[in-house]
Amino acid sequence: MSDDQRTGADDQATLGRIETEVALLMRLGEATRRATGTAEHRVLDRAAYVILRHLDAAGPQNVSALATQLNLDGSTVTRQVSALQRDGLITRGPDPADGRGTVVSPTAAGLQRMAAVRAARTRLYGDILGDWDAEDRDTLARLLRRLNEELSARNRRR
């Protein structure tokens, strides 16, 4: 086997390990959230949490822009936004850029629930990663962000 073939085989093996670990991360992350005993983890479902986190960071948006940013179908986001509005976690208001449209914004109650979930998740990961040194935690955070940025960029190109 040539060096190029060996390098190619090593790369494929590494990519296979990454695929396996990401699949496990997604499964175990959701299983951990469901199994955690504190109610704070369950005051919002995953979709509501992601929408509220995005609105908190990016500000009011129309549903179309929200769907684009979250890489979701517009009808999916419309259903989720309707449920959040029914629960008093977001409001709809006129779009300042287009008087015919509307934008959604988080309510104080929505932000409070999102902050509670975020704090609970932060504590959970603090417990899970408690034996890791600060450099390893920082490296993990940096590499996960890089992976998420690459995934997001790829989804935007499609």
Tab-separated table of C-alpha atoms in Angstrom:
chain	number	residue	atom	x	y	z
A	1	MET	CA	0.000	0.000	0.000
A	2	SER	CA	1.405	3.391	-0.978
A	3	ASP	CA	1.676	6.296	1.442
A	4	ASP	CA	-1.156	8.077	-0.411
A	5	GLN	CA	-3.404	5.011	-0.123
A	6	ARG	CA	-2.531	4.639	3.564
A	7	THR	CA	-3.272	8.345	4.174
A	8	GLY	CA	-6.591	8.010	2.313
A	9	ALA	CA	-7.533	4.945	4.350
A	10	ASP	CA	-6.552	6.702	7.584
A	11	ASP	CA	-8.647	9.744	6.590
A	12	GLN	CA	-11.650	7.526	5.847
A	13	ALA	CA	-11.264	5.745	9.185
A	14	THR	CA	-11.059	9.085	11.009
A	15	LEU	CA	-14.126	10.414	9.182
A	16	GLY	CA	-15.977	7.216	10.104
A	17	ARG	CA	-15.071	7.730	13.766
A	18	ILE	CA	-16.271	11.348	13.583
A	19	GLU	CA	-19.579	10.267	12.025
A	20	THR	CA	-20.094	7.697	14.770
A	21	GLU	CA	-19.255	10.134	17.564
A	22	VAL	CA	-21.541	12.876	16.182
A	23	ALA	CA	-24.408	10.376	15.849
A	24	LEU	CA	-23.843	9.239	19.435
A	25	LEU	CA	-23.568	12.838	20.651
A	26	MET	CA	-26.959	13.711	19.178
A	27	ARG	CA	-28.620	10.593	20.587
A	28	LEU	CA	-27.036	10.840	24.022
A	29	GLY	CA	-27.607	14.583	24.253
A	30	GLU	CA	-31.337	14.146	23.713
A	31	ALA	CA	-31.501	11.093	25.992
A	32	THR	CA	-29.656	13.015	28.727
A	33	ARG	CA	-32.058	15.953	28.397
A	34	ARG	CA	-35.084	13.666	28.694
A	35	ALA	CA	-33.641	11.678	31.590
A	36	THR	CA	-32.482	14.635	33.667
A	37	GLY	CA	-34.550	14.869	36.792
A	38	THR	CA	-34.877	18.649	36.960
A	39	ALA	CA	-37.997	20.233	35.524
A	40	GLU	CA	-35.936	23.138	34.143
A	41	HIS	CA	-34.764	20.935	31.274
A	42	ARG	CA	-38.326	20.242	30.261
A	43	VAL	CA	-39.994	23.671	30.430
A	44	LEU	CA	-39.280	24.062	26.700
A	45	ASP	CA	-39.029	21.515	23.948
A	46	ARG	CA	-35.897	21.556	21.822
A	47	ALA	CA	-37.480	23.517	18.939
A	48	ALA	CA	-38.870	26.214	21.224
A	49	TYR	CA	-35.533	26.541	22.976
A	50	VAL	CA	-33.644	26.963	19.700
A	51	ILE	CA	-36.124	29.550	18.392
A	52	LEU	CA	-36.030	31.571	21.608
A	53	ARG	CA	-32.213	31.401	21.775
A	54	HIS	CA	-32.005	32.667	18.206
A	55	LEU	CA	-34.509	35.488	18.740
A	56	ASP	CA	-32.712	36.514	21.917
A	57	ALA	CA	-29.398	36.732	20.054
A	58	ALA	CA	-30.593	38.117	16.707
A	59	GLY	CA	-33.618	40.205	17.680
A	60	PRO	CA	-37.111	40.197	16.167
A	61	GLN	CA	-37.414	38.416	12.823
A	62	ASN	CA	-40.056	37.380	10.360
A	63	VAL	CA	-40.816	33.681	10.149
A	64	SER	CA	-39.114	33.335	6.771
A	65	ALA	CA	-35.826	34.772	8.047
A	66	LEU	CA	-36.090	32.632	11.172
A	67	ALA	CA	-36.587	29.495	9.064
A	68	THR	CA	-33.596	30.389	6.908
A	69	GLN	CA	-31.343	31.044	9.905
A	70	LEU	CA	-32.378	27.803	11.591
A	71	ASN	CA	-32.204	25.753	8.379
A	72	LEU	CA	-35.832	24.668	8.749
A	73	ASP	CA	-38.857	24.584	6.492
A	74	GLY	CA	-41.032	27.695	6.765
A	75	SER	CA	-44.182	25.700	7.541
A	76	THR	CA	-42.369	23.948	10.401
A	77	VAL	CA	-41.292	27.254	11.906
A	78	THR	CA	-44.794	28.701	11.426
A	79	ARG	CA	-46.277	25.809	13.461
A	80	GLN	CA	-43.639	26.182	16.170
A	81	VAL	CA	-44.098	29.961	16.329
A	82	SER	CA	-47.878	29.527	16.605
A	83	ALA	CA	-47.414	27.149	19.544
A	84	LEU	CA	-44.980	29.552	21.214
A	85	GLN	CA	-47.435	32.410	20.750
A	86	ARG	CA	-50.278	30.320	22.220
A	87	ASP	CA	-48.077	29.682	25.259
A	88	GLY	CA	-47.291	33.403	25.622
A	89	LEU	CA	-43.595	32.909	24.892
A	90	ILE	CA	-43.428	35.086	21.774
A	91	THR	CA	-45.423	37.955	20.311
A	92	ARG	CA	-46.037	39.032	16.755
A	93	GLY	CA	-45.730	42.659	15.724
A	94	PRO	CA	-45.511	44.748	12.579
A	95	ASP	CA	-42.333	44.401	10.547
A	96	PRO	CA	-40.656	47.834	10.546
A	97	ALA	CA	-39.036	47.009	7.182
A	98	ASP	CA	-42.309	45.885	5.573
A	99	GLY	CA	-45.550	47.195	7.022
A	100	ARG	CA	-47.489	44.293	5.502
A	101	GLY	CA	-45.400	41.664	7.297
A	102	THR	CA	-44.936	40.640	10.905
A	103	VAL	CA	-41.968	39.829	13.065
A	104	VAL	CA	-41.812	37.584	16.099
A	105	SER	CA	-40.151	38.574	19.352
A	106	PRO	CA	-39.641	36.700	22.616
A	107	THR	CA	-41.741	37.763	25.598
A	108	ALA	CA	-40.312	38.201	29.077
A	109	ALA	CA	-41.821	34.811	29.974
A	110	GLY	CA	-40.196	33.230	26.914
A	111	LEU	CA	-36.807	34.678	27.771
A	112	GLN	CA	-37.185	33.566	31.382
A	113	ARG	CA	-37.937	29.969	30.379
A	114	MET	CA	-35.109	29.970	27.853
A	115	ALA	CA	-32.688	31.291	30.499
A	116	ALA	CA	-33.809	28.582	32.950
A	117	VAL	CA	-33.179	25.838	30.386
A	118	ARG	CA	-29.842	27.369	29.425
A	119	ALA	CA	-28.729	27.553	33.072
A	120	ALA	CA	-29.816	23.956	33.708
A	121	ARG	CA	-27.945	22.747	30.628
A	122	THR	CA	-24.859	24.724	31.601
A	123	ARG	CA	-24.905	23.129	35.074
A	124	LEU	CA	-25.389	19.693	33.517
A	125	TYR	CA	-22.392	20.102	31.219
A	126	GLY	CA	-20.423	21.528	34.123
A	127	ASP	CA	-21.094	18.289	36.013
A	128	ILE	CA	-20.356	16.060	33.020
A	129	LEU	CA	-17.132	17.875	32.150
A	130	GLY	CA	-16.114	18.561	35.747
A	131	ASP	CA	-13.028	16.333	35.510
A	132	TRP	CA	-11.826	17.939	32.268
A	133	ASP	CA	-9.216	20.645	32.515
A	134	ALA	CA	-10.026	24.153	31.300
A	135	GLU	CA	-7.953	23.765	28.134
A	136	ASP	CA	-9.811	20.602	27.082
A	137	ARG	CA	-13.200	22.259	27.717
A	138	ASP	CA	-12.099	25.290	25.703
A	139	THR	CA	-10.853	23.071	22.858
A	140	LEU	CA	-14.147	21.169	22.809
A	141	ALA	CA	-16.141	24.413	22.714
A	142	ARG	CA	-13.988	25.816	19.926
A	143	LEU	CA	-14.163	22.665	17.785
A	144	LEU	CA	-17.923	22.247	18.274
A	145	ARG	CA	-18.440	25.864	17.209
A	146	ARG	CA	-16.273	25.282	14.151
A	147	LEU	CA	-18.235	22.145	13.256
A	148	ASN	CA	-21.550	23.977	13.695
A	149	GLU	CA	-20.347	26.864	11.540
A	150	GLU	CA	-19.317	24.446	8.778
A	151	LEU	CA	-22.633	22.597	8.973
A	152	SER	CA	-24.553	25.867	8.880
A	153	ALA	CA	-22.559	27.178	5.913
A	154	ARG	CA	-23.150	23.933	4.017
A	155	ASN	CA	-26.888	24.101	4.668
A	156	ARG	CA	-27.056	27.724	3.472
A	157	ARG	CA	-25.359	26.771	0.185
A	158	ARG	CA	-28.041	24.196	-0.622
